[in-house]
Short mmCIF file of C-alpha atoms in Angstrom, two decimals:
data_model
loop_
_atom_site.label_atom_id
_atom_site.label_comp_id
_atom_site.label_asym_id
_atom_site.label_seq_id
_atom_site.Cartn_x
_atom_site.Cartn_y
_atom_site.Cartn_z
CA MET A 1 18.17 -32.90 -12.01
CA GLN A 2 18.03 -31.64 -8.47
CA GLY A 3 15.54 -33.01 -5.98
CA THR A 4 13.58 -36.20 -6.55
CA GLU A 5 10.92 -36.56 -9.23
CA PRO A 6 10.11 -33.35 -11.13
CA LEU A 7 6.83 -31.61 -10.45
CA ARG A 8 4.80 -30.28 -13.33
CA SER A 9 2.10 -27.67 -13.57
CA SER A 10 -1.34 -29.13 -14.23
CA ARG A 11 -1.91 -26.16 -16.52
CA ASP A 12 0.72 -27.59 -18.87
CA LEU A 13 -0.98 -30.98 -18.96
CA ARG A 14 -4.62 -29.91 -19.17
CA PRO A 15 -6.13 -31.22 -22.44
CA THR A 16 -8.72 -28.43 -22.61
CA LEU A 17 -8.02 -24.85 -21.72
CA ILE A 18 -10.39 -23.15 -19.29
CA ARG A 19 -9.45 -19.68 -20.42
CA SER A 20 -10.03 -20.46 -24.09
CA LYS A 21 -13.73 -21.12 -23.44
CA LEU A 22 -16.17 -18.32 -24.10
CA LEU A 23 -17.30 -16.31 -21.12
CA VAL A 24 -20.91 -16.26 -20.04
CA PRO A 25 -21.93 -12.66 -20.83
CA THR A 26 -22.85 -10.16 -18.15
CA PRO A 27 -25.94 -7.94 -18.61
CA THR A 28 -25.07 -4.69 -20.34
CA GLY A 29 -28.40 -3.51 -21.74
CA LEU A 30 -29.67 -3.83 -25.29
CA LEU A 31 -28.98 -0.25 -26.34
CA HIS A 32 -25.35 -0.27 -25.21
CA ARG A 33 -24.76 -3.77 -26.55
CA THR A 34 -26.22 -2.95 -29.95
CA ARG A 35 -24.17 0.22 -30.30
CA LEU A 36 -20.86 -1.47 -29.50
CA CYS A 37 -21.60 -4.64 -31.47
CA ARG A 38 -22.21 -2.54 -34.57
CA ALA A 39 -18.89 -0.78 -34.10
CA LEU A 40 -17.04 -4.05 -33.57
CA GLU A 41 -18.78 -5.75 -36.49
CA ARG A 42 -17.74 -2.91 -38.80
CA GLY A 43 -14.15 -3.57 -37.82
CA ARG A 44 -14.28 -7.25 -38.75
CA GLU A 45 -13.09 -6.47 -42.27
CA ARG A 46 -9.91 -4.96 -40.86
CA LYS A 47 -6.89 -6.81 -39.54
CA LEU A 48 -7.03 -5.73 -35.89
CA THR A 49 -9.55 -4.38 -33.39
CA LEU A 50 -8.25 -2.79 -30.19
CA VAL A 51 -10.58 -2.32 -27.22
CA SER A 52 -8.50 -0.28 -24.80
CA ALA A 53 -9.74 1.39 -21.61
CA ALA A 54 -9.13 1.50 -17.88
CA ALA A 55 -10.43 -1.18 -15.55
CA GLY A 56 -14.18 -1.42 -15.17
CA TYR A 57 -15.30 0.13 -18.46
CA GLY A 58 -16.75 -3.10 -19.85
CA LYS A 59 -14.09 -4.14 -22.37
CA THR A 60 -14.71 -7.83 -21.81
CA SER A 61 -18.49 -7.45 -21.88
CA ALA A 62 -18.30 -5.64 -25.22
CA LEU A 63 -16.15 -8.41 -26.71
CA VAL A 64 -18.40 -11.13 -25.27
CA ASP A 65 -21.49 -9.50 -26.74
CA PHE A 66 -19.76 -9.33 -30.13
CA ALA A 67 -18.76 -13.01 -29.89
CA GLN A 68 -22.32 -14.01 -29.02
CA ASN A 69 -23.84 -12.14 -31.93
CA THR A 70 -21.38 -12.27 -34.82
CA SER A 71 -21.86 -14.67 -37.72
CA VAL A 72 -18.31 -16.07 -37.69
CA PRO A 73 -16.68 -18.49 -35.21
CA VAL A 74 -14.80 -16.82 -32.36
CA GLY A 75 -11.78 -18.21 -30.53
CA TRP A 76 -11.43 -16.75 -27.03
CA TYR A 77 -8.32 -16.47 -24.89
CA THR A 78 -8.36 -14.63 -21.55
CA ALA A 79 -4.75 -14.10 -20.53
CA ASP A 80 -3.50 -13.87 -16.99
CA GLU A 81 -0.16 -13.22 -15.34
CA ARG A 82 0.80 -16.91 -15.50
CA ASP A 83 0.95 -16.84 -19.30
CA ARG A 84 4.01 -14.64 -19.75
CA ASP A 85 6.17 -17.50 -21.03
CA ILE A 86 6.07 -17.43 -24.82
CA ASN A 87 5.75 -21.23 -24.98
CA LEU A 88 2.61 -21.19 -22.81
CA PHE A 89 1.19 -18.14 -24.56
CA VAL A 90 1.36 -19.82 -27.96
CA ARG A 91 -0.15 -23.03 -26.59
CA TYR A 92 -3.13 -21.15 -25.15
CA LEU A 93 -3.54 -19.11 -28.33
CA VAL A 94 -3.56 -22.30 -30.38
CA GLY A 95 -5.95 -23.90 -27.87
CA ALA A 96 -8.37 -20.98 -28.23
CA ILE A 97 -8.59 -21.61 -31.98
CA ALA A 98 -8.82 -25.37 -31.46
CA GLU A 99 -11.92 -24.85 -29.30
CA ARG A 100 -13.68 -23.73 -32.50
CA PHE A 101 -11.83 -25.90 -35.02
CA GLY A 102 -11.19 -29.41 -33.79
CA GLY A 103 -7.78 -30.77 -34.65
CA PHE A 104 -6.20 -27.37 -35.08
CA GLY A 105 -2.69 -26.86 -33.70
CA HIS A 106 -1.06 -30.32 -33.92
CA GLN A 107 1.75 -29.08 -36.15
CA THR A 108 2.39 -26.02 -33.98
CA CYS A 109 2.40 -28.00 -30.73
CA GLU A 110 4.90 -30.49 -32.14
CA ALA A 111 7.13 -27.62 -33.20
CA LEU A 112 6.78 -26.03 -29.75
CA SER A 113 7.92 -29.22 -28.05
CA ALA A 114 10.97 -29.31 -30.29
CA GLN A 115 11.87 -25.66 -29.61
CA GLY A 116 12.35 -25.88 -25.81
CA ASP A 117 14.05 -22.79 -24.40
CA HIS A 118 15.14 -21.72 -27.90
CA LEU A 119 11.77 -20.00 -28.28
CA PHE A 120 12.78 -17.66 -25.45
CA ARG A 121 15.61 -16.37 -27.66
CA GLU A 122 13.68 -16.47 -30.97
CA PRO A 123 9.97 -15.96 -30.14
CA THR A 124 8.95 -15.75 -33.81
CA ALA A 125 10.55 -19.08 -34.73
CA ILE A 126 7.13 -20.74 -34.40
CA MET A 127 5.30 -18.11 -36.47
CA GLY A 128 5.30 -20.04 -39.75
CA ASP A 129 3.64 -23.06 -38.17
CA VAL A 130 0.85 -20.95 -36.58
CA VAL A 131 0.15 -18.94 -39.74
CA ASN A 132 0.17 -21.97 -42.04
CA GLU A 133 -2.32 -23.81 -39.84
CA ILE A 134 -4.62 -20.75 -39.79
CA LEU A 135 -4.46 -20.56 -43.59
CA ASP A 136 -5.28 -24.27 -43.83
CA LEU A 137 -8.59 -23.62 -42.02
CA ASP A 138 -9.81 -21.78 -45.12
CA GLN A 139 -12.61 -20.17 -43.09
CA ASP A 140 -13.07 -16.68 -41.68
CA PHE A 141 -13.03 -16.38 -37.89
CA ALA A 142 -12.21 -13.91 -35.11
CA LEU A 143 -9.63 -14.45 -32.38
CA VAL A 144 -10.07 -12.53 -29.11
CA LEU A 145 -7.11 -11.95 -26.78
CA ASP A 146 -8.62 -10.43 -23.65
CA ASN A 147 -6.96 -9.10 -20.49
CA PHE A 148 -3.84 -8.57 -22.58
CA GLU A 149 -2.34 -5.94 -20.25
CA VAL A 150 -1.11 -8.66 -17.87
CA LEU A 151 1.39 -9.74 -20.54
CA ALA A 152 2.94 -6.27 -20.88
CA GLY A 153 6.69 -6.40 -20.31
CA ALA A 154 7.03 -10.03 -21.43
CA PRO A 155 9.49 -9.57 -24.34
CA GLY A 156 8.78 -12.89 -26.03
CA VAL A 157 5.01 -12.39 -26.07
CA GLN A 158 5.38 -8.81 -27.26
CA GLU A 159 7.70 -9.73 -30.13
CA PHE A 160 5.49 -12.65 -31.17
CA THR A 161 2.33 -10.50 -31.10
CA ARG A 162 3.92 -7.70 -33.15
CA ARG A 163 4.98 -10.15 -35.83
CA PHE A 164 1.67 -12.05 -35.67
CA VAL A 165 -0.24 -8.85 -36.41
CA GLU A 166 2.04 -8.10 -39.35
CA VAL A 167 1.61 -11.51 -41.02
CA LEU A 168 -1.95 -12.26 -39.88
CA PRO A 169 -3.72 -14.32 -42.57
CA PRO A 170 -6.75 -12.65 -44.18
CA ASN A 171 -9.17 -15.27 -42.79
CA CYS A 172 -8.35 -14.29 -39.18
CA HIS A 173 -9.47 -11.05 -37.51
CA LEU A 174 -7.59 -10.34 -34.28
CA MET A 175 -9.29 -8.53 -31.39
CA ILE A 176 -7.31 -7.40 -28.34
CA GLY A 177 -8.86 -6.18 -25.08
CA SER A 178 -6.38 -4.38 -22.83
CA ARG A 179 -6.13 -1.68 -20.18
CA VAL A 180 -2.99 -0.37 -21.87
CA LEU A 181 -2.17 0.05 -25.53
CA PRO A 182 -0.39 -3.15 -26.62
CA ASP A 183 2.95 -3.01 -28.37
CA VAL A 184 1.69 -3.46 -31.95
CA PRO A 185 2.43 -1.38 -35.08
CA VAL A 186 -0.51 0.99 -34.58
CA THR A 187 0.76 3.74 -36.90
CA GLN A 188 1.27 1.40 -39.85
CA LEU A 189 -2.10 -0.27 -39.32
CA VAL A 190 -3.93 3.05 -39.15
CA ALA A 191 -2.16 4.25 -42.30
CA ARG A 192 -3.34 1.12 -44.13
CA SER A 193 -6.89 1.34 -42.69
CA GLN A 194 -6.35 -2.01 -40.98
CA LEU A 195 -7.17 -0.97 -37.40
CA VAL A 196 -10.40 -0.25 -35.54
CA GLY A 197 -10.21 1.03 -31.98
CA LEU A 198 -12.68 1.43 -29.13
CA THR A 199 -11.65 3.60 -26.19
CA GLU A 200 -13.16 4.72 -22.89
CA GLN A 201 -15.14 7.34 -24.78
CA ASP A 202 -16.85 4.63 -26.85
CA LEU A 203 -17.44 2.31 -23.89
CA ARG A 204 -19.01 4.89 -21.59
CA PHE A 205 -22.69 4.38 -20.87
CA GLN A 206 -24.98 7.12 -22.10
CA PRO A 207 -27.92 8.30 -19.92
CA GLU A 208 -30.55 6.33 -21.85
CA GLU A 209 -28.36 3.21 -21.73
CA ILE A 210 -28.06 3.61 -17.96
CA ARG A 211 -31.85 3.91 -17.64
CA GLU A 212 -32.36 0.73 -19.65
CA LEU A 213 -29.76 -1.20 -17.66
CA LEU A 214 -31.33 -0.17 -14.36
CA ARG A 215 -34.84 -1.01 -15.59
CA HIS A 216 -33.66 -4.59 -16.11
CA ALA A 217 -32.70 -4.56 -12.43
CA GLN A 218 -36.16 -3.26 -11.45
CA VAL A 219 -34.85 0.21 -10.67
CA ASP A 220 -36.68 2.98 -12.51
CA ILE A 221 -35.12 6.44 -12.60
CA SER A 222 -35.93 9.62 -14.46
CA GLU A 223 -34.04 10.93 -17.45
CA SER A 224 -32.56 13.76 -15.39
CA ARG A 225 -31.30 11.32 -12.75
CA ALA A 226 -29.79 9.16 -15.48
CA ARG A 227 -27.94 12.19 -16.81
CA THR A 228 -26.68 12.94 -13.30
CA ILE A 229 -25.40 9.40 -12.82
CA ALA A 230 -23.79 9.41 -16.28
CA ALA A 231 -22.01 12.67 -15.52
CA ARG A 232 -20.84 11.74 -12.04
CA THR A 233 -19.75 8.21 -12.95
CA GLU A 234 -18.28 9.41 -16.26
CA GLY A 235 -20.21 6.57 -17.88
CA TRP A 236 -18.05 4.08 -15.95
CA ILE A 237 -20.20 0.93 -15.89
CA THR A 238 -18.52 -0.45 -12.77
CA GLY A 239 -19.53 2.70 -10.91
CA VAL A 240 -23.09 2.33 -12.16
CA LEU A 241 -23.26 -1.30 -11.02
CA LEU A 242 -21.72 -0.45 -7.66
CA ILE A 243 -24.46 2.04 -6.88
CA LEU A 244 -27.22 -0.25 -8.16
CA ASP A 245 -27.96 -1.81 -4.76
CA LEU A 246 -27.71 1.59 -3.11
CA LEU A 247 -30.25 3.02 -5.55
CA ARG A 248 -32.83 0.48 -4.42
CA GLU A 249 -32.55 1.68 -0.82
CA ASP A 250 -32.02 5.42 -0.95
CA ALA A 251 -31.92 6.98 -4.41
CA GLU A 252 -31.57 10.54 -3.18
CA ALA A 253 -28.61 9.77 -0.92
CA VAL A 254 -26.92 7.88 -3.73
CA LEU A 255 -27.32 10.74 -6.16
CA ARG A 256 -25.83 13.12 -3.60
CA SER A 257 -22.78 10.87 -3.19
CA ALA A 258 -22.59 9.73 -6.81
CA GLU A 259 -19.80 12.17 -7.47
CA LYS A 260 -17.64 9.58 -5.73
CA ALA A 261 -18.57 6.90 -8.28
CA THR A 262 -15.37 6.97 -10.30
CA SER A 263 -12.47 4.58 -10.70
CA HIS A 264 -10.48 6.64 -8.19
CA THR A 265 -12.93 5.86 -5.39
CA TYR A 266 -13.63 2.23 -6.15
CA GLY A 267 -12.77 1.17 -2.60
CA TYR A 268 -15.33 3.51 -1.09
CA LEU A 269 -18.20 2.28 -3.26
CA ALA A 270 -17.18 -1.38 -2.98
CA SER A 271 -17.20 -1.03 0.81
CA GLU A 272 -20.69 0.45 0.67
CA VAL A 273 -21.94 -2.40 -1.51
CA LEU A 274 -20.17 -5.08 0.53
CA GLY A 275 -21.61 -3.73 3.77
CA ARG A 276 -25.15 -4.30 2.47
CA GLN A 277 -24.62 -8.01 1.74
CA PRO A 278 -25.76 -10.74 4.16
CA PRO A 279 -23.02 -11.96 6.54
CA ASP A 280 -22.68 -15.36 4.83
CA VAL A 281 -22.18 -13.69 1.43
CA ARG A 282 -19.56 -11.30 2.86
CA TRP A 283 -17.73 -14.22 4.45
CA PHE A 284 -17.84 -16.19 1.20
CA LEU A 285 -16.59 -13.24 -0.89
CA HIS A 286 -13.55 -12.70 1.30
CA THR A 287 -12.75 -16.40 1.60
CA SER A 288 -13.23 -17.38 -2.03
CA SER A 289 -11.21 -14.39 -3.29
CA VAL A 290 -8.13 -16.32 -2.17
CA LEU A 291 -8.46 -18.35 -5.40
CA ARG A 292 -7.54 -16.83 -8.74
CA GLU A 293 -9.97 -19.18 -10.49
CA MET A 294 -12.88 -20.81 -8.66
CA SER A 295 -15.14 -23.76 -9.08
CA VAL A 296 -17.52 -25.53 -6.72
CA ARG A 297 -14.95 -28.28 -6.29
CA LEU A 298 -12.07 -25.91 -5.54
CA CYS A 299 -14.10 -23.92 -3.02
CA ARG A 300 -15.07 -27.16 -1.29
CA ASP A 301 -11.74 -29.02 -1.40
CA VAL A 302 -9.29 -26.14 -0.98
CA LEU A 303 -11.23 -23.76 1.29
CA SER A 304 -13.67 -26.18 2.98
CA ILE A 305 -16.75 -24.23 1.82
CA ASP A 306 -19.58 -26.77 1.89
CA ARG A 307 -22.29 -24.53 0.38
CA ALA A 308 -20.14 -23.30 -2.50
CA ALA A 309 -22.65 -23.99 -5.28
CA GLY A 310 -25.45 -22.02 -3.63
CA LEU A 311 -23.16 -19.17 -2.59
CA LEU A 312 -21.63 -18.83 -6.06
CA ALA A 313 -25.12 -18.70 -7.54
CA ASP A 314 -26.12 -16.06 -4.98
CA VAL A 315 -23.05 -13.92 -5.75
CA GLU A 316 -23.74 -14.19 -9.48
CA ARG A 317 -27.40 -13.28 -8.97
CA ARG A 318 -26.36 -10.20 -7.01
CA ASN A 319 -24.09 -9.06 -9.87
CA LEU A 320 -21.10 -8.91 -7.55
CA PHE A 321 -18.47 -8.76 -10.30
CA LEU A 322 -18.24 -12.49 -10.87
CA THR A 323 -17.51 -13.84 -14.37
CA ARG A 324 -18.43 -17.38 -15.32
CA PHE A 325 -16.54 -19.57 -17.80
CA GLY A 326 -18.64 -22.41 -19.18
CA ASP A 327 -21.90 -23.85 -17.91
CA ASP A 328 -23.36 -26.46 -15.57
CA ASP A 329 -21.25 -28.39 -13.06
CA GLY A 330 -17.98 -27.73 -14.87
CA ALA A 331 -18.27 -23.94 -14.68
CA THR A 332 -15.25 -21.96 -13.58
CA TYR A 333 -15.56 -18.49 -12.03
CA ARG A 334 -13.34 -15.48 -11.63
CA TYR A 335 -13.85 -12.19 -9.81
CA HIS A 336 -13.16 -8.95 -11.62
CA ASN A 337 -9.55 -8.01 -10.92
CA LEU A 338 -10.51 -4.79 -9.14
CA PHE A 339 -13.01 -6.57 -6.91
CA ARG A 340 -10.72 -9.47 -6.06
CA SER A 341 -7.86 -7.11 -5.16
CA PHE A 342 -10.26 -5.12 -2.97
CA LEU A 343 -11.48 -8.26 -1.16
CA GLN A 344 -7.96 -9.60 -0.63
CA GLU A 345 -6.71 -6.27 0.69
CA ARG A 346 -9.57 -6.09 3.20
CA LEU A 347 -9.03 -9.68 4.33
CA CYS A 348 -5.29 -9.11 4.77
CA GLN A 349 -5.83 -5.88 6.73
CA ARG A 350 -8.61 -7.15 8.99
CA GLU A 351 -7.65 -10.81 9.44
CA PRO A 352 -3.97 -11.16 8.49
CA ALA A 353 -3.57 -14.54 10.20
CA ARG A 354 -6.61 -15.99 8.40
CA HIS A 355 -5.47 -14.49 5.08
CA ALA A 356 -2.08 -16.19 5.43
CA ASP A 357 -3.59 -19.46 6.64
CA LEU A 358 -6.01 -19.69 3.70
CA HIS A 359 -3.22 -19.09 1.20
CA ARG A 360 -0.97 -21.60 2.94
CA ARG A 361 -3.75 -24.21 2.84
CA ALA A 362 -4.34 -23.46 -0.82
CA GLY A 363 -0.62 -23.81 -1.52
CA ALA A 364 -0.54 -27.22 0.18
CA TRP A 365 -3.59 -28.41 -1.78
CA PHE A 366 -2.20 -27.34 -5.17
CA ARG A 367 1.14 -28.91 -4.30
CA ARG A 368 -0.60 -32.25 -3.68
CA GLU A 369 -2.32 -31.80 -7.04
CA HIS A 370 1.09 -31.21 -8.70
CA ASP A 371 0.12 -27.69 -9.77
CA VAL A 372 3.44 -26.07 -8.93
CA GLU A 373 2.65 -22.61 -10.25
CA GLU A 374 -0.52 -22.16 -8.20
CA ALA A 375 1.14 -23.67 -5.13
CA VAL A 376 4.05 -21.23 -5.38
CA TYR A 377 1.69 -18.29 -5.89
CA HIS A 378 -0.23 -19.09 -2.70
CA TYR A 379 2.91 -19.82 -0.66
CA LEU A 380 4.43 -16.50 -1.75
CA THR A 381 1.25 -14.61 -0.87
CA ALA A 382 1.31 -16.25 2.58
CA LYS A 383 5.03 -15.41 2.85
CA ALA A 384 5.66 -19.11 3.35
CA TYR A 385 9.08 -18.84 1.74
CA THR A 386 10.42 -22.20 2.91
CA GLU A 387 7.64 -24.05 1.11
CA ALA A 388 7.81 -21.76 -1.93
CA THR A 389 11.56 -22.06 -2.46
CA ALA A 390 11.45 -25.85 -2.00
CA LEU A 391 9.09 -26.10 -4.98
CA MET A 392 11.05 -23.56 -7.03
CA GLU A 393 14.23 -25.56 -6.54
CA ARG A 394 12.61 -28.79 -7.70
CA VAL A 395 11.45 -27.40 -11.04
CA ALA A 396 13.92 -24.59 -11.85
CA MET A 397 16.15 -26.63 -14.18
CA GLU A 398 13.26 -28.40 -15.89
CA TRP A 399 11.22 -25.26 -16.46
CA PHE A 400 14.21 -23.34 -17.81
CA THR A 401 14.93 -26.17 -20.24
CA ARG A 402 11.28 -26.35 -21.33
CA GLY A 403 11.14 -22.61 -22.00
CA ARG A 404 9.28 -21.47 -18.84
CA VAL A 405 11.84 -18.70 -18.56
CA GLU A 406 9.52 -15.80 -17.69
CA THR A 407 8.17 -17.78 -14.74
CA VAL A 408 11.71 -18.46 -13.50
CA LEU A 409 12.49 -14.73 -13.72
CA ASP A 410 9.24 -13.69 -12.02
CA TRP A 411 9.86 -16.10 -9.15
CA GLY A 412 13.33 -14.67 -8.63
CA ARG A 413 11.95 -11.13 -8.50
CA SER A 414 9.22 -12.16 -6.04
CA LEU A 415 11.62 -13.34 -3.33
CA PRO A 416 13.04 -10.87 -0.78
CA ASP A 417 16.84 -10.55 -0.94
CA GLY A 418 17.15 -12.26 2.43
CA VAL A 419 15.44 -15.36 1.02
CA ARG A 420 16.93 -15.65 -2.48
CA SER A 421 19.99 -17.64 -1.34
CA ARG A 422 17.58 -20.40 -0.24
CA ALA A 423 16.84 -20.99 -3.92
CA PRO A 424 20.30 -21.21 -5.54
CA TRP A 425 19.12 -23.34 -8.49
CA LEU A 426 16.50 -20.73 -9.28
CA SER A 427 19.11 -17.94 -9.06
CA LEU A 428 21.49 -19.83 -11.34
CA TYR A 429 18.90 -20.29 -14.07
CA GLN A 430 17.66 -16.76 -13.55
CA SER A 431 21.23 -15.63 -14.28
CA ARG A 432 21.32 -17.68 -17.47
CA ALA A 433 18.07 -16.16 -18.66
CA LEU A 434 19.23 -12.64 -17.84
CA THR A 435 22.49 -13.29 -19.69
CA ASP A 436 20.49 -14.28 -22.78
CA ARG A 437 18.65 -10.98 -22.38
CA TYR A 438 21.95 -9.04 -22.13
CA ASP A 439 21.12 -7.84 -18.61
CA TYR A 440 24.59 -8.64 -17.33
CA GLU A 441 24.40 -6.63 -14.11
CA ALA A 442 21.26 -8.43 -12.94
CA ALA A 443 22.77 -11.74 -14.06
CA ARG A 444 25.81 -11.16 -11.84
CA GLU A 445 23.57 -10.26 -8.91
CA ALA A 446 21.61 -13.51 -9.34
CA LEU A 447 24.89 -15.46 -9.33
CA THR A 448 25.80 -13.90 -5.99
CA PHE A 449 22.69 -15.44 -4.44
CA ALA A 450 23.33 -18.77 -6.19
CA GLU A 451 26.89 -18.86 -4.87
CA ALA A 452 25.78 -18.07 -1.33
CA GLY A 453 23.13 -20.78 -1.42
CA PHE A 454 25.34 -23.55 -2.78
CA ALA A 455 28.12 -22.55 -0.37
CA GLN A 456 25.70 -22.87 2.58
CA GLN A 457 24.81 -26.36 1.29
CA GLY A 458 28.50 -27.28 0.89
CA ASP A 459 27.83 -28.30 -2.71
CA SER A 460 31.09 -27.82 -4.62
CA ALA A 461 29.81 -29.39 -7.85
CA ARG A 462 27.05 -26.84 -8.14
CA LEU A 463 29.33 -24.01 -7.06
CA ALA A 464 31.42 -24.95 -10.09
CA ARG A 465 28.40 -24.20 -12.29
CA VAL A 466 28.20 -20.74 -10.76
CA TYR A 467 31.83 -20.06 -11.66
CA ASP A 468 31.27 -21.45 -15.14
CA GLN A 469 28.35 -19.03 -15.64
CA ARG A 470 30.50 -16.17 -14.31
CA ALA A 471 33.13 -17.10 -16.89
CA ALA A 472 30.50 -16.96 -19.65
CA LEU A 473 29.33 -13.54 -18.46
CA ALA A 474 32.90 -12.21 -18.43
CA LEU A 475 33.46 -13.54 -21.96
CA PHE A 476 30.36 -11.78 -23.29
CA GLU A 477 31.60 -8.53 -21.73
CA GLY A 478 35.11 -8.94 -23.16
CA ARG A 479 36.76 -9.49 -19.76
CA TYR A 480 39.03 -12.31 -20.89
CA GLU A 481 41.26 -12.50 -17.80
CA ASP A 482 38.17 -12.90 -15.60
CA THR A 483 36.85 -15.55 -17.98
CA ILE A 484 40.07 -17.55 -17.64
CA SER A 485 40.13 -17.17 -13.85
CA GLU A 486 36.50 -18.25 -13.36
CA ALA A 487 36.72 -21.14 -15.86
CA GLU A 488 39.87 -22.50 -14.17
CA ARG A 489 38.13 -22.19 -10.82
CA ALA A 490 35.21 -24.23 -12.17
CA LEU A 491 37.54 -26.90 -13.60
CA ALA A 492 39.28 -27.28 -10.26
CA MET A 493 35.97 -28.12 -8.58
CA LEU A 494 34.52 -30.46 -11.25
CA SER A 495 35.14 -34.19 -11.00
CA PRO A 496 36.55 -36.12 -13.98
CA GLU A 497 33.14 -37.78 -14.45
CA GLU A 498 31.47 -34.42 -15.17
CA ILE A 499 32.62 -34.51 -18.78
CA ARG A 500 30.04 -32.15 -20.27
CA GLU A 501 30.60 -29.48 -17.63
CA ARG A 502 34.40 -29.72 -17.97
CA ALA A 503 34.10 -29.45 -21.74
CA GLY A 504 32.00 -26.31 -21.37
CA ALA A 505 34.57 -24.70 -19.07
CA ARG A 506 37.43 -25.56 -21.45
CA ARG A 507 35.48 -24.12 -24.35
CA LEU A 508 35.20 -20.85 -22.45
CA LEU A 509 38.94 -20.93 -21.77
CA GLY A 510 39.64 -21.43 -25.46
CA ARG A 511 37.40 -18.57 -26.51
CA ALA A 512 39.07 -16.27 -23.97
CA TYR A 513 42.53 -17.21 -25.29
CA VAL A 514 41.37 -16.45 -28.83
CA GLY A 515 40.00 -13.11 -27.64
CA GLN A 516 43.45 -12.30 -26.22
CA GLY A 517 45.19 -13.35 -29.41
CA ARG A 518 46.73 -16.43 -27.73
CA ALA A 519 45.65 -18.82 -30.47
CA ALA A 520 48.26 -21.47 -29.72
CA GLU A 521 47.03 -21.95 -26.17
#
């Protein structure tokens, strides 16, 4: 393995899963909550519930309210963009169930460890283990997969989810919250009366629900004003919450500008709200938004925020789009995606040097903590490509072998072309993954960067692996002469001690000869 000792992601080693713990609910109002909970409860007898709407319509809040009030246990999994590897996805899904049923998932996790990168090619190979363990529970429960849109385009996760829905045991009711319609057999489920769906139309706040919500915040408005806000925000709860602070100060002015309270003008309203916060809160919001997941400890150790506990409590009290996972000192926090993106964009535009410095500091901290994935994310955001590619190179082979293929591919796509040759190991394993996915053109492009990088390093042994992979690509495309040429080139560069690699190249030669009808050779 290249480099020295391999680095591992702390997310792989964590015994409990932060995102499988139930969210602390945000206030939505009794009328709205009751209406949606009834709709979701009616769907519990079906196989699947889909809650699909654009950002800011309260999908998560609706699911949280259901989980807090239903009579059955609920496993909760909030996905994020780091979970696109099928191996990780299944581990978190199993962990979400295990949070409610201790001991669940041992058989599946053992099977996952045995699968390695094979699961990338056959995502449903683990299905029997998951389904059998769910059946063994012999108890009804609901499983929530929230924020599912971030996994769109991950072929392994999509194929697994489609099959999971098809074979879902009767004691498990699946609930998916997503901005986009997930790739599941909707038509078949509807035909069999096995699907319940909530859309933007269902999630929109009605005038009386808006009045009740605002009364809880000590803002009393008339029925006509509630109808105006409902019409001009299109019942979009994020828009209602954004104008909440403005309503306290100047209700008439807010109502005149409320036509701007839609998802298309989020930045305008967020700026208005942010401008009314105390300076220390504004500073904290911009600084802490550097982290994808926050805690008091992370704010203190990574960002040097000494008053993190008090500031987090203040932000939560002000309803500034902060979601809490868990309770007490171990609580973890996350900003709403829209709000975090808004804060990061403002910080980058107004203080680009500070934005980059904070992310670079965060990258260094997570690297010391052996959390490679978070370190790489922050280094990439800071455009610290030297540090990012150094980490990528150290784990590329290991992560490919362990099935972290989607991460390897995403890293390759995140690097500018002028930088990709600095990570030749990453490009080589990216090519192997793309070959498995039959994307031969992209696989050849990745090999070009791998070849350039190893050539710059003067590493002939690793260049031989590039030529060996080129030979494999040519074989799959039926270009037998190119297969023979590239395999012989690899053999010429491999030492006699590299027995496995030489055997692989000779195997490719043999298969090319067979393809040409030269069986004797």
